[in-house]
PDB file of C-alpha atoms in Angstrom:
ATOM      1  CA  GLN E  26     -59.898 134.270 110.225  1.00 66.00           C
ATOM      2  CA  VAL E  27     -60.822 130.848 111.568  1.00 74.00           C
ATOM      3  CA  LEU E  28     -58.395 127.920 111.479  1.00 75.00           C
ATOM      4  CA  SER E  29     -59.037 124.361 112.580  1.00 81.00           C
ATOM      5  CA  LEU E  30     -56.328 122.561 114.510  1.00 79.00           C
ATOM      6  CA  THR E  31     -57.078 119.329 112.683  1.00 83.00           C
ATOM      7  CA  LEU E  32     -58.450 120.325 109.261  1.00 84.00           C
ATOM      8  CA  ASP E  33     -56.288 123.308 108.277  1.00 85.00           C
ATOM      9  CA  ASP E  34     -52.588 123.779 107.653  1.00 87.00           C
ATOM     10  CA  TRP E  35     -50.963 126.345 109.934  1.00 85.00           C
ATOM     11  CA  SER E  36     -48.098 128.420 108.574  1.00 87.00           C
ATOM     12  CA  ASP E  37     -45.169 129.427 110.759  1.00 85.00           C
ATOM     13  CA  SER E  38     -46.540 132.990 110.876  1.00 81.00           C
ATOM     14  CA  ASP E  39     -49.941 131.677 112.047  1.00 80.00           C
ATOM     15  CA  ILE E  40     -48.265 129.802 114.887  1.00 81.00           C
ATOM     16  CA  ASP E  41     -46.031 132.748 115.789  1.00 76.00           C
ATOM     17  CA  SER E  42     -49.065 135.061 115.871  1.00 74.00           C
ATOM     18  CA  MET E  43     -50.934 132.725 118.206  1.00 75.00           C
ATOM     19  CA  ILE E  44     -47.919 132.447 120.511  1.00 71.00           C
ATOM     20  CA  GLU E  45     -47.517 136.223 120.533  1.00 68.00           C
ATOM     21  CA  VAL E  46     -51.175 136.771 121.420  1.00 66.00           C
ATOM     22  CA  GLY E  47     -50.781 134.333 124.294  1.00 63.00           C
ATOM     23  CA  GLY E  48     -54.075 132.428 124.122  1.00 65.00           C
ATOM     24  CA  ASN E  49     -57.746 133.189 124.739  1.00 69.00           C
ATOM     25  CA  SER E  50     -57.362 134.795 128.150  1.00 64.00           C
ATOM     26  CA  TYR E  51     -54.803 137.326 126.882  1.00 64.00           C
ATOM     27  CA  ALA E  52     -56.765 138.026 123.697  1.00 73.00           C
ATOM     28  CA  ASN E  53     -59.979 138.556 125.668  1.00 72.00           C
ATOM     29  CA  SER E  54     -58.233 140.935 128.032  1.00 69.00           C
ATOM     30  CA  ILE E  55     -57.629 143.146 124.973  1.00 74.00           C
ATOM     31  CA  TYR E  56     -60.837 142.655 122.952  1.00 78.00           C
ATOM     32  CA  GLU E  57     -63.036 142.908 126.071  1.00 78.00           C
ATOM     33  CA  ALA E  58     -61.056 145.567 127.935  1.00 73.00           C
ATOM     34  CA  PHE E  59     -63.967 148.038 127.756  1.00 75.00           C
ATOM     35  CA  LEU E  60     -66.860 145.595 128.057  1.00 77.00           C
ATOM     36  CA  PRO E  61     -69.761 147.383 129.829  1.00 77.00           C
ATOM     37  CA  LYS E  62     -70.680 145.841 133.174  1.00 70.00           C
ATOM     38  CA  ASP E  63     -74.389 145.864 132.301  1.00 72.00           C
ATOM     39  CA  HIS E  64     -73.802 143.814 129.135  1.00 73.00           C
ATOM     40  CA  PRO E  65     -72.369 140.448 130.228  1.00 81.00           C
ATOM     41  CA  LYS E  66     -70.789 137.923 127.897  1.00 85.00           C
ATOM     42  CA  PRO E  67     -73.221 135.455 126.333  1.00 87.00           C
ATOM     43  CA  LYS E  68     -73.661 132.112 128.011  1.00 86.00           C
ATOM     44  CA  PRO E  69     -74.234 128.738 126.285  1.00 86.00           C
ATOM     45  CA  ASP E  70     -77.990 129.151 126.771  1.00 89.00           C
ATOM     46  CA  SER E  71     -78.111 132.775 125.577  1.00 88.00           C
ATOM     47  CA  PRO E  72     -80.324 133.485 122.546  1.00 90.00           C
ATOM     48  CA  MET E  73     -78.560 133.235 119.190  1.00 89.00           C
ATOM     49  CA  GLU E  74     -79.458 136.846 118.366  1.00 88.00           C
ATOM     50  CA  TYR E  75     -77.705 138.101 121.505  1.00 88.00           C
ATOM     51  CA  ARG E  76     -74.639 135.911 120.850  1.00 87.00           C
ATOM     52  CA  THR E  77     -74.429 137.126 117.241  1.00 88.00           C
ATOM     53  CA  LYS E  78     -74.604 140.789 118.252  1.00 88.00           C
ATOM     54  CA  PHE E  79     -71.940 140.283 120.909  1.00 86.00           C
ATOM     55  CA  ILE E  80     -69.533 138.511 118.540  1.00 86.00           C
ATOM     56  CA  ARG E  81     -69.922 141.162 115.842  1.00 85.00           C
ATOM     57  CA  ALA E  82     -69.507 143.963 118.384  1.00 85.00           C
ATOM     58  CA  LYS E  83     -66.411 142.322 119.826  1.00 85.00           C
ATOM     59  CA  TYR E  84     -64.540 141.460 116.636  1.00 81.00           C
ATOM     60  CA  GLU E  85     -66.079 143.318 113.694  1.00 80.00           C
ATOM     61  CA  THR E  86     -66.786 146.759 115.136  1.00 82.00           C
ATOM     62  CA  GLN E  87     -64.415 146.336 118.105  1.00 81.00           C
ATOM     63  CA  ASP E  88     -66.746 148.157 120.500  1.00 82.00           C
ATOM     64  CA  PHE E  89     -65.001 146.774 123.594  1.00 80.00           C
ATOM     65  CA  LEU E  90     -61.452 147.390 122.392  1.00 76.00           C
ATOM     66  CA  LYS E  91     -59.384 150.319 123.593  1.00 63.00           C
ATOM     67  CA  PRO E  92     -60.361 153.161 121.166  1.00 63.00           C
ATOM     68  CA  SER E  93     -56.779 153.897 120.113  1.00 58.00           C
ATOM     69  CA  LEU E  94     -56.349 150.279 118.947  1.00 62.00           C
ATOM     70  CA  ARG E  95     -59.490 150.032 116.835  1.00 63.00           C
ATOM     71  CA  ILE E  96     -59.092 149.437 113.113  1.00 58.00           C
ATOM     72  CA  SER E  97     -61.369 151.740 111.151  1.00 46.00           C
ATOM     73  CA  SER E  98     -62.918 150.628 107.876  1.00 43.00           C
ATOM     74  CA  LYS E  99     -65.849 151.584 105.742  1.00 40.00           C
ATOM     75  CA  ALA E 100     -67.380 148.163 106.234  1.00 40.00           C
ATOM     76  CA  GLY E 101     -66.897 148.399 109.960  1.00 41.00           C
ATOM     77  CA  LEU E 102     -68.578 151.783 110.145  1.00 42.00           C
ATOM     78  CA  GLU E 103     -71.485 150.580 108.021  1.00 44.00           C
ATOM     79  CA  SER E 104     -71.808 147.516 110.226  1.00 40.00           C
ATOM     80  CA  THR E 105     -71.768 149.710 113.322  1.00 39.00           C
ATOM     81  CA  ASN E 106     -74.598 151.811 111.947  1.00 44.00           C
ATOM     82  CA  SER E 107     -76.529 148.683 111.038  1.00 40.00           C
ATOM     83  CA  LEU E 108     -76.105 147.183 114.478  1.00 38.00           C
ATOM     84  CA  ASN E 109     -77.037 150.426 116.201  1.00 41.00           C
ATOM     85  CA  SER E 110     -80.209 150.663 114.169  1.00 39.00           C
ATOM     86  CA  VAL E 111     -81.257 147.234 115.440  1.00 38.00           C
ATOM     87  CA  ASP E 112     -80.034 147.490 119.031  1.00 43.00           C
ATOM     88  CA  ASN E 113     -77.827 150.158 120.607  1.00 46.00           C
ATOM     89  CA  SER E 114     -76.936 148.041 123.642  1.00 49.00           C
ATOM     90  CA  PHE E 115     -73.346 147.679 122.433  1.00 49.00           C
ATOM     91  CA  SER E 116     -72.873 151.206 121.115  1.00 45.00           C
ATOM     92  CA  SER E 117     -69.596 152.927 121.851  1.00 43.00           C
ATOM     93  CA  THR E 118     -68.471 156.529 121.724  1.00 40.00           C
ATOM     94  CA  SER E 119     -68.130 157.704 118.143  1.00 36.00           C
ATOM     95  CA  ARG E 120     -64.512 158.071 117.160  1.00 38.00           C
ATOM     96  CA  LYS E 121     -65.154 161.170 115.087  1.00 41.00           C
ATOM     97  CA  HIS E 122     -66.234 163.004 118.249  1.00 43.00           C
ATOM     98  CA  ALA E 123     -63.227 161.835 120.285  1.00 39.00           C
ATOM     99  CA  PRO E 124     -60.726 164.615 121.011  1.00 46.00           C
ATOM    100  CA  GLU E 125     -57.568 164.355 118.969  1.00 46.00           C
ATOM    101  CA  ASP E 126     -54.481 163.514 120.987  1.00 46.00           C
ATOM    102  CA  THR E 127     -51.803 166.016 119.985  1.00 49.00           C
ATOM    103  CA  ARG E 128     -49.204 165.265 122.627  1.00 62.00           C
ATOM    104  CA  GLU E 129     -45.630 165.097 121.362  1.00 83.00           C
ATOM    105  CA  PHE E 130     -44.697 162.209 123.670  1.00 86.00           C
ATOM    106  CA  VAL E 131     -46.828 159.208 124.610  1.00 87.00           C
ATOM    107  CA  GLY E 132     -44.680 157.606 127.291  1.00 91.00           C
ATOM    108  CA  GLN E 133     -41.330 157.217 128.971  1.00 94.00           C
ATOM    109  CA  LEU E 134     -38.791 154.425 128.877  1.00 96.00           C
ATOM    110  CA  ASN E 135     -36.657 153.693 131.898  1.00 97.00           C
ATOM    111  CA  ILE E 136     -33.819 151.574 130.537  1.00 98.00           C
ATOM    112  CA  THR E 137     -31.558 149.733 132.930  1.00 98.00           C
ATOM    113  CA  VAL E 138     -28.241 149.031 131.242  1.00 98.00           C
ATOM    114  CA  VAL E 139     -27.406 145.902 133.227  1.00 98.00           C
ATOM    115  CA  LYS E 140     -24.110 144.641 131.864  1.00 98.00           C
ATOM    116  CA  GLY E 141     -21.937 143.746 128.894  1.00 98.00           C
ATOM    117  CA  SER E 142     -20.153 140.473 128.232  1.00 98.00           C
ATOM    118  CA  GLY E 143     -17.159 139.586 126.101  1.00 98.00           C
ATOM    119  CA  LEU E 144     -16.795 143.076 124.675  1.00 98.00           C
ATOM    120  CA  ALA E 145     -14.221 143.769 121.981  1.00 97.00           C
ATOM    121  CA  VAL E 146     -10.667 144.904 122.712  1.00 96.00           C
ATOM    122  CA  ARG E 147      -9.915 148.418 121.479  1.00 94.00           C
ATOM    123  CA  ASP E 148      -6.817 149.336 123.492  1.00 91.00           C
ATOM    124  CA  MET E 149      -3.691 147.197 124.025  1.00 89.00           C
ATOM    125  CA  LEU E 150      -5.369 144.401 125.995  1.00 93.00           C
ATOM    126  CA  THR E 151      -8.706 145.794 127.091  1.00 95.00           C
ATOM    127  CA  SER E 152     -11.225 148.622 126.591  1.00 96.00           C
ATOM    128  CA  ASP E 153     -12.909 151.407 128.555  1.00 97.00           C
ATOM    129  CA  PRO E 154     -16.540 150.931 127.485  1.00 98.00           C
ATOM    130  CA  TYR E 155     -19.608 153.099 127.853  1.00 98.00           C
ATOM    131  CA  VAL E 156     -23.084 152.833 126.315  1.00 98.00           C
ATOM    132  CA  VAL E 157     -25.039 155.445 124.358  1.00 98.00           C
ATOM    133  CA  LEU E 158     -28.805 155.019 123.848  1.00 98.00           C
ATOM    134  CA  SER E 159     -30.636 157.006 121.168  1.00 97.00           C
ATOM    135  CA  LEU E 160     -34.338 157.447 120.437  1.00 95.00           C
ATOM    136  CA  GLY E 161     -35.049 159.998 117.759  1.00 90.00           C
ATOM    137  CA  GLU E 162     -32.973 163.053 118.632  1.00 91.00           C
ATOM    138  CA  GLN E 163     -32.618 162.085 122.293  1.00 95.00           C
ATOM    139  CA  LYS E 164     -29.465 160.530 123.690  1.00 96.00           C
ATOM    140  CA  ALA E 165     -28.459 159.162 127.075  1.00 97.00           C
ATOM    141  CA  GLN E 166     -25.113 157.760 128.188  1.00 97.00           C
ATOM    142  CA  THR E 167     -23.739 155.523 130.920  1.00 98.00           C
ATOM    143  CA  THR E 168     -20.542 156.068 132.833  1.00 98.00           C
ATOM    144  CA  VAL E 169     -17.211 154.748 131.546  1.00 97.00           C
ATOM    145  CA  LYS E 170     -15.973 151.441 132.956  1.00 97.00           C
ATOM    146  CA  ALA E 171     -12.178 151.497 132.907  1.00 96.00           C
ATOM    147  CA  SER E 172     -10.307 148.425 131.636  1.00 96.00           C
ATOM    148  CA  ASP E 173     -13.309 146.109 131.659  1.00 97.00           C
ATOM    149  CA  LEU E 174     -14.495 143.754 128.927  1.00 97.00           C
ATOM    150  CA  ASN E 175     -17.319 142.414 131.119  1.00 98.00           C
ATOM    151  CA  PRO E 176     -18.639 145.639 132.660  1.00 98.00           C
ATOM    152  CA  VAL E 177     -21.560 145.777 135.083  1.00 98.00           C
ATOM    153  CA  TRP E 178     -23.407 149.090 135.006  1.00 98.00           C
ATOM    154  CA  ASN E 179     -26.896 148.633 136.482  1.00 98.00           C
ATOM    155  CA  GLU E 180     -27.514 152.245 135.508  1.00 98.00           C
ATOM    156  CA  VAL E 181     -30.975 153.603 134.629  1.00 97.00           C
ATOM    157  CA  LEU E 182     -31.282 155.905 131.615  1.00 97.00           C
ATOM    158  CA  ASN E 183     -34.526 157.730 130.809  1.00 96.00           C
ATOM    159  CA  LEU E 184     -35.896 158.585 127.364  1.00 96.00           C
ATOM    160  CA  SER E 185     -39.265 160.015 126.333  1.00 95.00           C
ATOM    161  CA  VAL E 186     -41.134 158.107 123.619  1.00 93.00           C
ATOM    162  CA  PRO E 187     -42.414 160.333 120.785  1.00 91.00           C
ATOM    163  CA  ARG E 188     -45.715 159.656 119.079  1.00 85.00           C
ATOM    164  CA  ASN E 189     -43.964 158.492 115.902  1.00 87.00           C
ATOM    165  CA  TYR E 190     -41.218 156.463 117.497  1.00 90.00           C
ATOM    166  CA  GLY E 191     -38.606 154.311 115.792  1.00 92.00           C
ATOM    167  CA  PRO E 192     -36.229 151.688 117.189  1.00 95.00           C
ATOM    168  CA  LEU E 193     -34.149 152.297 120.287  1.00 97.00           C
ATOM    169  CA  LYS E 194     -30.525 152.400 119.159  1.00 97.00           C
ATOM    170  CA  LEU E 195     -27.688 151.159 121.353  1.00 98.00           C
ATOM    171  CA  GLU E 196     -24.007 151.862 120.719  1.00 98.00           C
ATOM    172  CA  VAL E 197     -20.994 150.807 122.780  1.00 98.00           C
ATOM    173  CA  TYR E 198     -17.833 152.933 122.647  1.00 97.00           C
ATOM    174  CA  ASP E 199     -14.311 152.704 124.001  1.00 97.00           C
ATOM    175  CA  HIS E 200     -13.331 155.917 125.751  1.00 96.00           C
ATOM    176  CA  ASP E 201     -10.020 157.385 124.602  1.00 94.00           C
ATOM    177  CA  THR E 202      -8.339 160.393 126.204  1.00 90.00           C
ATOM    178  CA  PHE E 203      -6.229 161.609 123.308  1.00 89.00           C
ATOM    179  CA  SER E 204      -8.204 160.409 120.254  1.00 91.00           C
ATOM    180  CA  ALA E 205     -11.733 159.850 119.049  1.00 94.00           C
ATOM    181  CA  ASP E 206     -13.676 157.145 120.887  1.00 96.00           C
ATOM    182  CA  ASP E 207     -13.770 153.804 119.070  1.00 95.00           C
ATOM    183  CA  ILE E 208     -17.033 151.998 118.314  1.00 96.00           C
ATOM    184  CA  MET E 209     -17.396 148.617 120.021  1.00 97.00           C
ATOM    185  CA  GLY E 210     -20.641 147.458 118.442  1.00 97.00           C
ATOM    186  CA  GLU E 211     -24.243 148.479 118.044  1.00 98.00           C
ATOM    187  CA  ALA E 212     -27.768 147.116 118.132  1.00 97.00           C
ATOM    188  CA  GLU E 213     -31.378 148.184 117.552  1.00 97.00           C
ATOM    189  CA  ILE E 214     -34.307 147.379 119.817  1.00 96.00           C
ATOM    190  CA  ASP E 215     -37.803 147.173 118.325  1.00 94.00           C
ATOM    191  CA  LEU E 216     -40.104 148.974 120.777  1.00 93.00           C
ATOM    192  CA  LYS E 217     -43.345 148.099 119.027  1.00 90.00           C
ATOM    193  CA  PRO E 218     -44.042 144.760 120.803  1.00 89.00           C
ATOM    194  CA  MET E 219     -43.693 146.391 124.223  1.00 91.00           C
ATOM    195  CA  ILE E 220     -45.545 149.629 123.553  1.00 90.00           C
ATOM    196  CA  THR E 221     -48.374 147.967 121.633  1.00 87.00           C
ATOM    197  CA  ALA E 222     -48.941 145.467 124.446  1.00 87.00           C
ATOM    198  CA  ALA E 223     -48.684 148.166 127.119  1.00 88.00           C
ATOM    199  CA  MET E 224     -51.216 150.385 125.346  1.00 85.00           C
ATOM    200  CA  ALA E 225     -53.609 147.474 124.906  1.00 84.00           C
ATOM    201  CA  PHE E 226     -53.604 146.471 128.568  1.00 84.00           C
ATOM    202  CA  GLY E 227     -53.894 150.001 129.953  1.00 84.00           C
ATOM    203  CA  ASP E 228     -53.060 150.583 133.599  1.00 88.00           C
ATOM    204  CA  PRO E 229     -50.689 147.715 134.546  1.00 90.00           C
ATOM    205  CA  SER E 230     -51.333 148.223 138.260  1.00 89.00           C
ATOM    206  CA  ARG E 231     -54.807 146.756 137.713  1.00 87.00           C
ATOM    207  CA  HIS E 232     -53.436 143.449 136.405  1.00 88.00           C
ATOM    208  CA  ALA E 233     -51.765 140.493 138.049  1.00 89.00           C
ATOM    209  CA  ASP E 234     -48.273 139.485 136.979  1.00 90.00           C
ATOM    210  CA  MET E 235     -48.450 137.941 133.516  1.00 90.00           C
ATOM    211  CA  GLN E 236     -46.920 137.852 130.052  1.00 88.00           C
ATOM    212  CA  ILE E 237     -48.516 140.325 127.639  1.00 87.00           C
ATOM    213  CA  GLY E 238     -46.210 140.280 124.617  1.00 87.00           C
ATOM    214  CA  ARG E 239     -43.110 138.947 122.945  1.00 87.00           C
ATOM    215  CA  TRP E 240     -40.397 140.193 120.580  1.00 90.00           C
ATOM    216  CA  PHE E 241     -39.271 137.169 118.580  1.00 89.00           C
ATOM    217  CA  MET E 242     -35.651 136.394 117.808  1.00 91.00           C
ATOM    218  CA  THR E 243     -35.109 136.215 114.034  1.00 89.00           C
ATOM    219  CA  ARG E 244     -32.217 136.312 111.610  1.00 87.00           C
ATOM    220  CA  ASP E 245     -33.019 139.958 110.966  1.00 87.00           C
ATOM    221  CA  ASN E 246     -32.561 141.242 114.520  1.00 93.00           C
ATOM    222  CA  CYS E 247     -29.843 141.115 117.151  1.00 95.00           C
ATOM    223  CA  LEU E 248     -31.712 139.174 119.846  1.00 96.00           C
ATOM    224  CA  LEU E 249     -29.955 136.274 121.553  1.00 96.00           C
ATOM    225  CA  SER E 250     -33.350 134.857 122.591  1.00 94.00           C
ATOM    226  CA  ASP E 251     -37.022 135.815 122.474  1.00 92.00           C
ATOM    227  CA  SER E 252     -37.673 138.906 124.574  1.00 93.00           C
ATOM    228  CA  ILE E 253     -40.765 138.642 126.780  1.00 92.00           C
ATOM    229  CA  VAL E 254     -42.961 141.600 127.754  1.00 92.00           C
ATOM    230  CA  ASN E 255     -44.426 141.145 131.232  1.00 93.00           C
ATOM    231  CA  ILE E 256     -46.549 142.927 133.754  1.00 93.00           C
ATOM    232  CA  SER E 257     -44.554 142.581 136.961  1.00 93.00           C
ATOM    233  CA  SER E 258     -45.471 144.230 140.261  1.00 93.00           C
ATOM    234  CA  GLY E 259     -47.819 146.618 138.475  1.00 93.00           C
ATOM    235  CA  LYS E 260     -45.293 147.695 135.822  1.00 94.00           C
ATOM    236  CA  VAL E 261     -44.666 146.789 132.182  1.00 95.00           C
ATOM    237  CA  LYS E 262     -41.160 145.371 131.831  1.00 96.00           C
ATOM    238  CA  GLN E 263     -39.061 143.654 129.189  1.00 97.00           C
ATOM    239  CA  GLU E 264     -35.681 141.945 129.515  1.00 97.00           C
ATOM    240  CA  VAL E 265     -33.535 142.145 126.393  1.00 97.00           C
ATOM    241  CA  TYR E 266     -30.401 140.135 125.594  1.00 98.00           C
ATOM    242  CA  LEU E 267     -28.527 141.438 122.559  1.00 98.00           C
ATOM    243  CA  LYS E 268     -25.697 140.314 120.311  1.00 98.00           C
ATOM    244  CA  LEU E 269     -23.758 143.404 119.286  1.00 98.00           C
ATOM    245  CA  GLN E 270     -23.557 143.976 115.535  1.00 96.00           C
ATOM    246  CA  ASN E 271     -20.694 145.112 113.276  1.00 96.00           C
ATOM    247  CA  VAL E 272     -18.069 143.996 115.794  1.00 96.00           C
ATOM    248  CA  GLU E 273     -16.062 140.840 116.438  1.00 96.00           C
ATOM    249  CA  SER E 274     -17.657 140.062 119.821  1.00 97.00           C
ATOM    250  CA  GLY E 275     -19.868 141.379 122.575  1.00 98.00           C
ATOM    251  CA  GLU E 276     -23.269 140.936 124.220  1.00 98.00           C
ATOM    252  CA  MET E 277     -25.480 143.310 126.203  1.00 98.00           C
ATOM    253  CA  GLU E 278     -28.220 142.851 128.788  1.00 98.00           C
ATOM    254  CA  LEU E 279     -30.890 145.503 129.351  1.00 98.00           C
ATOM    255  CA  GLU E 280     -34.206 145.832 131.140  1.00 98.00           C
ATOM    256  CA  LEU E 281     -36.872 148.165 129.773  1.00 98.00           C
ATOM    257  CA  GLU E 282     -39.715 149.628 131.807  1.00 97.00           C
ATOM    258  CA  TRP E 283     -42.598 151.492 130.189  1.00 94.00           C
ATOM    259  CA  ALA E 284     -44.514 154.347 131.786  1.00 90.00           C
ATOM    260  CA  ARG E 285     -47.414 155.871 129.888  1.00 83.00           C
ATOM    261  CA  LEU E 286     -47.999 159.618 130.011  1.00 78.00           C
ATOM    262  CA  ASP E 287     -51.612 160.351 131.009  1.00 67.00           C
TER     263      ASP E 287
END
């Protein structure tokens, strides 16, 4: 899709998509991640035939994209065969010969539960909160903070990310000694923006510090502000500020760190 800044009307989703991509340099770092060293990018004085082949290989057949991110289509495969019959200089490894990845888990999340603010009262005047994180059938829990509506944990919880992952679920409870623990709010964290960006950029230790993704605040999620995915000191990280749901008050701050399993 091609849109002019002056001739076309941009929808809100078009603008959001462009912001999420982050501009040409970020897009190129994905679409040219596997560009062969012996096939440089075309220059302004390069022949039109070479420029055409490069553009089609980059965007249509996605030869330079990370294999796991390529979008397969009949047209794309036919185009690949057509291009290869003319010139195989941009050929890539055939996907049908690539070994199938059957691992149960694709990565690990190290979640720092930083703090809570303005949590709900569940006892006489206060609460004894703790946090439970769930991903699939896995659960991890912080310690209990006695009589504290603004607890600071700074505790790291670890969860493995399954191949077919869903949202990361957060629940805050009030610990009770003689009765069932009371719920103090909940929230869901969409992991797709972080994991998709992390997979696209590969080894983060090979990149300088930069923004690589964004989870947008909308009416449909519990974000207090847009959540930015960054490469920082060779690691993929994301700070998340949440408004707890189904409760009268309460906010949570977390930091996620992604580690891919090789």
